[in-house]
Amino acid sequence: MLRQLSFSDSPKYKLIKLSNVLKSFPPAVWIDLLLILIFSIRINNFLSVSNLMSILTQLTPLLIISCGQTLIVLIQGTDLSLGASLNLISVLWILLMKNGTPLILAMILAISTAVLAGFLNGVIVSKLKLPIFIATLGMANILNSIALTISNGSSIYFQEEIYRKVTKGNFLGIPFIVWVGIACVLITFLILEKTRFGARVRSLGGNPEALTLAGFKTDRATIEIFTLTGLLAGIAGIMLACRIESGNPIAGNGFEFNSVAAVLLGGTSMREGRGGVIGTIFGVLLIQVLKNGLVMANISSIYQSAIIGAVVLFAIIIDAIVRRSQ
Amino acid sequence: MEETLLQVKGLTKSFPGVVALSDVDFTLKAGEVHVLVGENGAGKSTLAKCILGVYKPDSGQMYLNNEPVSFSDPKDALDHGIAAVYQELTMVPYLNAPQNIFLNREPEYKFTKIINYKKMEQEAKSFLDILGCQDIDLKTPVLKFDVATQQMIEIAKALSFNPKIIIFDEATASLSERETELLFLQINKLRQKGLGIIYVSHRMQEYHKIGDRITILRDGKFIRTIQNGELSDDALVNLMVGRDISQVYVRTPNVYEGECLRVEELSDKKGRVHSCSLTLNKGEVVGIAGLVGSGRTELARMIFGIDKPRSGKIVLNGTDITGIPPNLAVKMGLGLLPEDRKRFGLALKASLAWNIVAVGLKIFFPSGFISERKNIEIANKYIKLLNIHPPDVRRIVRQLSGGNQQKVVISKWLAAKSTVMIFDEPTRGIDVGAKMEIYSLIDNLATQGNSILMISSELSEVVGMSDRIYIMKDGYIIDHYKRGEKTEEEIGKLMVLGKLC
Amino acid sequence: MRISKIKESLINTNYLFTFMALLFVMGISTLLSESFLSGDNLITILRQASVLMILSSGLTAVILTGGIDLSVNNTAALVGCIVAQLLLSNINIIVVIIIGLLIGLVVGLFNGFLVGVLQLPPFVATYGSNMVVLGLATIVMQGAVIYDLPRNFTPIGVGYLGPIPIPIIISALLIIVIAIILQKTTLGRNIYMLGSNPAAALYSGQKTVLITLQAYALSGLTAALGGIVMTARLNAADANMGNSYGLQIVAAVVMGGTSLLGGEGGIFGTVIGAIILTIISNIMNLIGINSYLQSLAVGLVIIITVWFDIFSRKQREQRKASIS
């Protein structure tokens, strides 16, 4: 059974143990530290409180989206409709307010739309047996289309104090928007690690049959997971609208892919149900620190996308090589 | 008279192309261990799965405490007090032992949906303690444990339902001797508590130790239920196989001309195989007898080139092939019939025609262009030669029965003109008729000058078919014998204990 | 007897349901607009569909291996941008095209290396290279857009050979070549077998890494060709010109009945898938529907077609099982 390692006290073993501890962190953690180190040496104000807060404020919508994406990746899929969901929710919320709907009601309506989209994704995946990739791709088209149609393809502006309250107002020196992000991460973490729902997610990703034998319908679990992801997308949409102080039908484009990258960099695996939201934080941080650092270092925007891509690819390759050596 | 817990009458279940169970009767009393025996494909597991609600029977009735019941799913059966330990593990790899044991019924704090991990761990520990597994770390994801440990967690999970009936479906397949003893000790305790236990196994030596009654199934049919000790081993085997075994394994006398495969001191990187040496002559069938997990499959994979050896040498027809990739090994005439044909042997979504020429594509179509007509001709030739049913070249392989699928894998290698073949569990999960055909095929191949290295956990098969037998235990080849030098029972003892007493 | 046999063989044809979806979409379009079925319009549809067909043809091979290539559209953009820059510096057009194709080949081989040799999940690997390729395109263009390419280049995208537009001829030839590769060569057979069961391919002594490399290289090559035709058709180059194709390329393949799990499907389904997607935008343009709503129809059609395909596949298999 469990073999006792007889050389557990030897220095060699301690070295192995140390390298295992190092390996147990996702690649994003090390690259984050490296990037922060480089940027803080090369850029004067990089570690200033105001810059750190601006990084955190900017990364919040992606962070919230990525929490949901973590769940989908854990069940071996990728939700490609999340970016479109952000587009629609931000546009819908602002538009509803512009048409005289009270702020809170508009917010609830907008978020419910995202929840409904998530629920539909879940139904299409579980009942119609479509691959997650295709189902959410179709949904992305539909949501984008609605967002573009109701906004007529352009940004919607509506004066409202709440934007600044959310992004500039703070509690303990930390902007409210960041608190919302923290709350979303915490709640997703709690749900994933401390409730039956979390066990169902890991079971669906690791061994769906175990779930069936335990008397839980995998269909229902799938729908639950997509619905929760939809809810998180709704909240992220509101946060994004607050940050850009408008409803923009294309502002969310690319979030679906960036969130997948963040999740994977954070050590969540697409194959075996390993990982969780804590790793995802570092993945999101990597993307945002890189973006922020490149801007502050005055590197032309022309080169940014290639550099970010190269770093992400590099991290993915390193992760694969490290994992194979285990 | 003991109370009857479970009664099954006239149970029938068929799958596309196969009648797995036909009109089977079965009773289980409280406080007994009832062993289900039969060859692979006899319907033992199907019966167990029907009782557990995994499969829905086509016809027949089950009675639990004399009440008619039918289960819609395994949960339903569990709610009625029927739990199971399956042959395949039902563990979620990234969850730890308590999470797996209490999946979907985790204890929660009052008025919240938060799992009470403390309570869950305590309860899990209590069930694991019953099984003598105090040393399982409760925080480690189960994928870090070996299969035997996972199996014990699986049993703890079954116990945690406080069932009235537990079905062990080949549950000891991956356990060591000591662990099996421990398990039997527990089963005895459960029996004394008045539980009914159905024990599915194909290991001869286990029936006597644990069984009260034994029910024999063959080809999906109910044969007989006997008291333990009522029949001699030979008589029991005859009932299982349905004919005299001496007629099953027919070998044509053959002359061996020269060595074609030599393995010298081969060890692997994972520590599963330790300096194994063996030789194989032209026209010879050589068996490797060993338990699951003794390193047999790892040895085969290394010879074929899937895994690279750590040290040692492999020589094929005089050429050193150590460490070469499978594609080159194939070119040199080596073939491997893998242990799990569905996972490693077949493109299940592809047709018969495609699978049969899969290995020999380069040989048949050297220009790189495929002629559909020639492909079909070749496929038809092997379909006829091996009597593959249905004889339809376009049929998708997934829809064939296990025996016919296995024949497709064999024909793949025959078509590629392989001369040295490794057969890893060639008859696992296929019915008796197809087994016979495969045995006579092996004999034919050998007579034609091909060489076969046969790995099997079915003792009678290795003993019956091999010209020489190597015995493998814990990664070592501990001994080898010529045909007829040792009896089946002696080989079995060597395989399990490593010695003869 | 004979009729039932014909019926049987029809049901067994993999493309039947995809084809029915095409007829359905065409039927609806005919009802919606009289000019839809005119010869001119049909040619227009094919011309519009040709770039999508070219881009998704190589991807079909990759998806048949059980992989995916998310970098196709931006590889096309990168090649288009480089080709445009080279043309502006007056390099011979043949040389430029060869360089463009070589760049596509290199990107494809790189993807194949990540997936085949490093064993990265294809989705992740090609997503990563997609970001890099897009970045490189941006660098090549230095944020600018190039208009007005040389007169001898643009016919690749807008010219005619007799009555037939050149892009249609290019895509038709390409599809025939790929169909031959997939259906009639050992490489094609190995691609199907690898996708059907990678482990079995390895255990059958196939050079799985080499097959993977070849499939991704093919995808890179067709992406490059698509990029060249796209640039010629637009008579312009822009780093973001691949955006409009995006995941439509994958959608065309999957709508054509090629399973994302690999091993099932083929190039003709992809052709039909690409045509269906093009018809949708064509008919909506004809009847003057806001272009924003086109994406709604595309989304619905993707979901319905793929569902139909999965559903019918299941039915077909049950039928077959019950016959035996």
PDB file of C-alpha atoms in Angstrom, chain B residues 93-270:
ATOM      1  CA  PRO B  93      -9.072  11.458  -9.425  1.00  0.00           C
ATOM      2  CA  TYR B  94      -8.645  14.953  -7.961  1.00  0.00           C
ATOM      3  CA  LEU B  95     -10.815  14.414  -4.919  1.00  0.00           C
ATOM      4  CA  ASN B  96      -9.439  12.907  -1.712  1.00  0.00           C
ATOM      5  CA  ALA B  97     -10.678   9.766   0.020  1.00  0.00           C
ATOM      6  CA  PRO B  98     -13.419  11.331   2.170  1.00  0.00           C
ATOM      7  CA  GLN B  99     -14.701  13.378  -0.770  1.00  0.00           C
ATOM      8  CA  ASN B 100     -14.872  10.275  -2.894  1.00  0.00           C
ATOM      9  CA  ILE B 101     -16.533   8.168  -0.216  1.00  0.00           C
ATOM     10  CA  PHE B 102     -19.226  10.768   0.417  1.00  0.00           C
ATOM     11  CA  LEU B 103     -19.587  12.126  -3.120  1.00  0.00           C
ATOM     12  CA  ASN B 104     -22.902  13.932  -3.437  1.00  0.00           C
ATOM     13  CA  ARG B 105     -23.917  13.191   0.170  1.00  0.00           C
ATOM     14  CA  GLU B 106     -21.270  15.134   2.013  1.00  0.00           C
ATOM     15  CA  PRO B 107     -22.318  16.100   5.543  1.00  0.00           C
ATOM     16  CA  GLU B 108     -23.108  19.818   5.688  1.00  0.00           C
ATOM     17  CA  TYR B 109     -23.190  22.314   8.533  1.00  0.00           C
ATOM     18  CA  LYS B 110     -26.670  23.018   9.747  1.00  0.00           C
ATOM     19  CA  PHE B 111     -28.600  25.653   7.766  1.00  0.00           C
ATOM     20  CA  THR B 112     -25.746  26.074   5.305  1.00  0.00           C
ATOM     21  CA  LYS B 113     -24.550  24.386   2.190  1.00  0.00           C
ATOM     22  CA  ILE B 114     -20.998  24.280   3.481  1.00  0.00           C
ATOM     23  CA  ILE B 115     -19.479  20.816   3.730  1.00  0.00           C
ATOM     24  CA  ASN B 116     -18.461  19.790   7.226  1.00  0.00           C
ATOM     25  CA  TYR B 117     -15.041  18.422   6.335  1.00  0.00           C
ATOM     26  CA  LYS B 118     -14.192  17.550   9.915  1.00  0.00           C
ATOM     27  CA  LYS B 119     -17.205  15.318  10.271  1.00  0.00           C
ATOM     28  CA  MET B 120     -16.710  13.883   6.818  1.00  0.00           C
ATOM     29  CA  GLU B 121     -13.108  12.986   7.538  1.00  0.00           C
ATOM     30  CA  GLN B 122     -14.017  11.392  10.862  1.00  0.00           C
ATOM     31  CA  GLU B 123     -16.672   9.247   9.286  1.00  0.00           C
ATOM     32  CA  ALA B 124     -14.473   8.329   6.355  1.00  0.00           C
ATOM     33  CA  LYS B 125     -11.727   7.412   8.770  1.00  0.00           C
ATOM     34  CA  SER B 126     -14.064   5.150  10.718  1.00  0.00           C
ATOM     35  CA  PHE B 127     -14.922   3.206   7.578  1.00  0.00           C
ATOM     36  CA  LEU B 128     -11.303   3.022   6.467  1.00  0.00           C
ATOM     37  CA  ASP B 129     -10.310   1.849   9.955  1.00  0.00           C
ATOM     38  CA  ILE B 130     -12.741  -1.031   9.692  1.00  0.00           C
ATOM     39  CA  LEU B 131     -10.789  -2.120   6.644  1.00  0.00           C
ATOM     40  CA  GLY B 132      -7.459  -1.762   8.384  1.00  0.00           C
ATOM     41  CA  CYS B 133      -6.398   1.161   6.241  1.00  0.00           C
ATOM     42  CA  GLN B 134      -5.348   3.569   8.978  1.00  0.00           C
ATOM     43  CA  ASP B 135      -2.428   4.838   6.940  1.00  0.00           C
ATOM     44  CA  ILE B 136      -4.393   6.394   4.065  1.00  0.00           C
ATOM     45  CA  ASP B 137      -3.839  10.139   4.090  1.00  0.00           C
ATOM     46  CA  LEU B 138      -7.225  11.787   4.019  1.00  0.00           C
ATOM     47  CA  LYS B 139      -6.062  14.977   2.332  1.00  0.00           C
ATOM     48  CA  THR B 140      -4.300  13.398  -0.648  1.00  0.00           C
ATOM     49  CA  PRO B 141      -6.145  13.265  -3.973  1.00  0.00           C
ATOM     50  CA  VAL B 142      -6.829   9.615  -4.715  1.00  0.00           C
ATOM     51  CA  LEU B 143      -4.963   9.639  -8.009  1.00  0.00           C
ATOM     52  CA  LYS B 144      -1.727   9.682  -6.014  1.00  0.00           C
ATOM     53  CA  PHE B 145      -2.549   6.288  -4.530  1.00  0.00           C
ATOM     54  CA  ASP B 146      -1.881   2.964  -6.178  1.00  0.00           C
ATOM     55  CA  VAL B 147      -4.765   0.939  -7.521  1.00  0.00           C
ATOM     56  CA  ALA B 148      -4.968  -1.327  -4.481  1.00  0.00           C
ATOM     57  CA  THR B 149      -5.359   1.621  -2.133  1.00  0.00           C
ATOM     58  CA  GLN B 150      -8.020   3.117  -4.367  1.00  0.00           C
ATOM     59  CA  GLN B 151      -9.794  -0.211  -4.281  1.00  0.00           C
ATOM     60  CA  MET B 152      -9.857  -0.140  -0.464  1.00  0.00           C
ATOM     61  CA  ILE B 153     -11.329   3.365  -0.560  1.00  0.00           C
ATOM     62  CA  GLU B 154     -13.885   2.017  -2.985  1.00  0.00           C
ATOM     63  CA  ILE B 155     -14.830  -0.668  -0.467  1.00  0.00           C
ATOM     64  CA  ALA B 156     -15.021   1.897   2.333  1.00  0.00           C
ATOM     65  CA  LYS B 157     -17.394   3.836   0.106  1.00  0.00           C
ATOM     66  CA  ALA B 158     -19.642   0.804  -0.301  1.00  0.00           C
ATOM     67  CA  LEU B 159     -19.633   0.230   3.463  1.00  0.00           C
ATOM     68  CA  SER B 160     -20.560   3.831   4.129  1.00  0.00           C
ATOM     69  CA  PHE B 161     -23.991   3.231   2.667  1.00  0.00           C
ATOM     70  CA  ASN B 162     -24.706   0.729   5.462  1.00  0.00           C
ATOM     71  CA  PRO B 163     -25.990  -1.709   2.876  1.00  0.00           C
ATOM     72  CA  LYS B 164     -27.809  -5.007   3.356  1.00  0.00           C
ATOM     73  CA  ILE B 165     -26.208  -6.473   0.262  1.00  0.00           C
ATOM     74  CA  ILE B 166     -22.743  -5.804  -1.114  1.00  0.00           C
ATOM     75  CA  ILE B 167     -21.655  -6.966  -4.522  1.00  0.00           C
ATOM     76  CA  PHE B 168     -17.946  -7.404  -5.110  1.00  0.00           C
ATOM     77  CA  ASP B 169     -17.411  -7.443  -8.863  1.00  0.00           C
ATOM     78  CA  GLU B 170     -13.874  -8.777  -9.416  1.00  0.00           C
ATOM     79  CA  ALA B 171     -12.856  -6.533  -6.569  1.00  0.00           C
ATOM     80  CA  THR B 172      -9.642  -8.372  -5.803  1.00  0.00           C
ATOM     81  CA  ALA B 173      -8.294  -8.176  -9.336  1.00  0.00           C
ATOM     82  CA  SER B 174      -5.732  -5.595  -8.279  1.00  0.00           C
ATOM     83  CA  LEU B 175      -5.159  -6.555  -4.644  1.00  0.00           C
ATOM     84  CA  SER B 176      -2.105  -8.293  -3.250  1.00  0.00           C
ATOM     85  CA  GLU B 177      -2.341 -11.539  -1.273  1.00  0.00           C
ATOM     86  CA  ARG B 178      -2.182  -9.763   2.075  1.00  0.00           C
ATOM     87  CA  GLU B 179      -4.783  -7.216   1.057  1.00  0.00           C
ATOM     88  CA  THR B 180      -7.051  -9.960  -0.201  1.00  0.00           C
ATOM     89  CA  GLU B 181      -6.733 -11.727   3.171  1.00  0.00           C
ATOM     90  CA  LEU B 182      -7.667  -8.481   4.913  1.00  0.00           C
ATOM     91  CA  LEU B 183     -10.617  -8.069   2.639  1.00  0.00           C
ATOM     92  CA  PHE B 184     -11.811 -11.602   3.312  1.00  0.00           C
ATOM     93  CA  LEU B 185     -11.555 -10.950   7.027  1.00  0.00           C
ATOM     94  CA  GLN B 186     -13.874  -7.980   6.542  1.00  0.00           C
ATOM     95  CA  ILE B 187     -16.236  -9.923   4.347  1.00  0.00           C
ATOM     96  CA  ASN B 188     -16.467 -12.543   7.081  1.00  0.00           C
ATOM     97  CA  LYS B 189     -17.365  -9.870   9.627  1.00  0.00           C
ATOM     98  CA  LEU B 190     -20.018  -8.496   7.329  1.00  0.00           C
ATOM     99  CA  ARG B 191     -21.402 -11.979   6.807  1.00  0.00           C
ATOM    100  CA  GLN B 192     -21.663 -12.476  10.570  1.00  0.00           C
ATOM    101  CA  LYS B 193     -23.576  -9.210  10.794  1.00  0.00           C
ATOM    102  CA  GLY B 194     -26.159 -10.782   8.507  1.00  0.00           C
ATOM    103  CA  LEU B 195     -25.341  -9.009   5.251  1.00  0.00           C
ATOM    104  CA  GLY B 196     -25.732 -10.803   1.983  1.00  0.00           C
ATOM    105  CA  ILE B 197     -22.642 -10.764  -0.159  1.00  0.00           C
ATOM    106  CA  ILE B 198     -22.375 -11.509  -3.852  1.00  0.00           C
ATOM    107  CA  TYR B 199     -18.822 -12.190  -4.814  1.00  0.00           C
ATOM    108  CA  VAL B 200     -17.917 -12.221  -8.488  1.00  0.00           C
ATOM    109  CA  SER B 201     -14.527 -13.695  -9.228  1.00  0.00           C
ATOM    110  CA  HIS B 202     -12.609 -15.889 -11.576  1.00  0.00           C
ATOM    111  CA  ARG B 203      -9.900 -16.817  -9.135  1.00  0.00           C
ATOM    112  CA  MET B 204     -10.239 -20.474  -8.249  1.00  0.00           C
ATOM    113  CA  GLN B 205      -8.450 -20.343  -4.919  1.00  0.00           C
ATOM    114  CA  GLU B 206     -10.814 -17.646  -3.652  1.00  0.00           C
ATOM    115  CA  TYR B 207     -14.064 -19.580  -3.914  1.00  0.00           C
ATOM    116  CA  HIS B 208     -13.123 -22.067  -1.249  1.00  0.00           C
ATOM    117  CA  LYS B 209     -11.877 -19.520   1.205  1.00  0.00           C
ATOM    118  CA  ILE B 210     -14.840 -17.241   1.111  1.00  0.00           C
ATOM    119  CA  GLY B 211     -17.875 -18.827  -0.499  1.00  0.00           C
ATOM    120  CA  ASP B 212     -20.887 -20.442   1.102  1.00  0.00           C
ATOM    121  CA  ARG B 213     -22.648 -21.232  -2.129  1.00  0.00           C
ATOM    122  CA  ILE B 214     -21.437 -21.046  -5.688  1.00  0.00           C
ATOM    123  CA  THR B 215     -23.497 -20.300  -8.782  1.00  0.00           C
ATOM    124  CA  ILE B 216     -22.023 -21.225 -12.125  1.00  0.00           C
ATOM    125  CA  LEU B 217     -22.833 -19.258 -15.283  1.00  0.00           C
ATOM    126  CA  ARG B 218     -21.751 -20.176 -18.777  1.00  0.00           C
ATOM    127  CA  ASP B 219     -22.405 -18.262 -22.010  1.00  0.00           C
ATOM    128  CA  GLY B 220     -25.023 -16.170 -20.250  1.00  0.00           C
ATOM    129  CA  LYS B 221     -26.946 -19.174 -18.987  1.00  0.00           C
ATOM    130  CA  PHE B 222     -27.543 -20.371 -15.455  1.00  0.00           C
ATOM    131  CA  ILE B 223     -25.862 -23.772 -15.006  1.00  0.00           C
ATOM    132  CA  ARG B 224     -26.088 -24.756 -11.352  1.00  0.00           C
ATOM    133  CA  THR B 225     -25.930 -23.537  -7.782  1.00  0.00           C
ATOM    134  CA  ILE B 226     -23.886 -25.708  -5.421  1.00  0.00           C
ATOM    135  CA  GLN B 227     -22.721 -25.698  -1.811  1.00  0.00           C
ATOM    136  CA  ASN B 228     -19.059 -24.919  -1.325  1.00  0.00           C
ATOM    137  CA  GLY B 229     -17.134 -28.187  -1.331  1.00  0.00           C
ATOM    138  CA  GLU B 230     -19.883 -30.125  -3.055  1.00  0.00           C
ATOM    139  CA  LEU B 231     -17.866 -30.593  -6.228  1.00  0.00           C
ATOM    140  CA  SER B 232     -14.207 -31.126  -6.929  1.00  0.00           C
ATOM    141  CA  ASP B 233     -12.262 -28.365  -8.641  1.00  0.00           C
ATOM    142  CA  ASP B 234     -12.103 -30.321 -11.849  1.00  0.00           C
ATOM    143  CA  ALA B 235     -15.835 -30.909 -11.906  1.00  0.00           C
ATOM    144  CA  LEU B 236     -16.427 -27.222 -11.207  1.00  0.00           C
ATOM    145  CA  VAL B 237     -14.151 -26.172 -14.042  1.00  0.00           C
ATOM    146  CA  ASN B 238     -15.847 -28.593 -16.377  1.00  0.00           C
ATOM    147  CA  LEU B 239     -19.160 -27.000 -15.518  1.00  0.00           C
ATOM    148  CA  MET B 240     -17.751 -23.529 -16.143  1.00  0.00           C
ATOM    149  CA  VAL B 241     -16.110 -24.365 -19.432  1.00  0.00           C
ATOM    150  CA  GLY B 242     -18.783 -26.787 -20.554  1.00  0.00           C
ATOM    151  CA  ARG B 243     -16.375 -29.357 -21.894  1.00  0.00           C
ATOM    152  CA  ASP B 244     -13.281 -31.243 -20.947  1.00  0.00           C
ATOM    153  CA  ILE B 245     -10.405 -28.759 -20.767  1.00  0.00           C
ATOM    154  CA  SER B 246      -7.995 -31.175 -22.364  1.00  0.00           C
ATOM    155  CA  GLN B 247      -9.927 -30.664 -25.596  1.00  0.00           C
ATOM    156  CA  VAL B 248      -9.845 -26.899 -25.359  1.00  0.00           C
ATOM    157  CA  TYR B 249      -6.142 -26.316 -25.653  1.00  0.00           C
ATOM    158  CA  VAL B 250      -4.985 -28.294 -28.636  1.00  0.00           C
ATOM    159  CA  ARG B 251      -1.392 -27.907 -29.705  1.00  0.00           C
ATOM    160  CA  THR B 252       0.152 -29.425 -32.792  1.00  0.00           C
ATOM    161  CA  PRO B 253       3.641 -30.774 -32.141  1.00  0.00           C
ATOM    162  CA  ASN B 254       6.140 -28.408 -33.704  1.00  0.00           C
ATOM    163  CA  VAL B 255       9.846 -28.067 -34.316  1.00  0.00           C
ATOM    164  CA  TYR B 256      11.503 -24.849 -33.206  1.00  0.00           C
ATOM    165  CA  GLU B 257      14.128 -23.634 -35.596  1.00  0.00           C
ATOM    166  CA  GLY B 258      16.267 -20.951 -34.109  1.00  0.00           C
ATOM    167  CA  GLU B 259      15.806 -18.026 -31.779  1.00  0.00           C
ATOM    168  CA  CYS B 260      13.887 -14.993 -33.016  1.00  0.00           C
ATOM    169  CA  LEU B 261      13.515 -12.826 -29.924  1.00  0.00           C
ATOM    170  CA  ARG B 262      15.905 -12.469 -27.042  1.00  0.00           C
ATOM    171  CA  VAL B 263      15.392 -10.142 -24.101  1.00  0.00           C
ATOM    172  CA  GLU B 264      18.380  -9.632 -21.834  1.00  0.00           C
ATOM    173  CA  GLU B 265      18.251  -8.166 -18.336  1.00  0.00           C
ATOM    174  CA  LEU B 266      15.567  -5.667 -19.263  1.00  0.00           C
ATOM    175  CA  SER B 267      14.513  -3.076 -16.670  1.00  0.00           C
ATOM    176  CA  ASP B 268      12.146  -0.157 -17.062  1.00  0.00           C
ATOM    177  CA  LYS B 269      12.310   3.412 -15.816  1.00  0.00           C
ATOM    178  CA  LYS B 270       9.327   3.240 -13.482  1.00  0.00           C
TER     179      LYS B 270
END
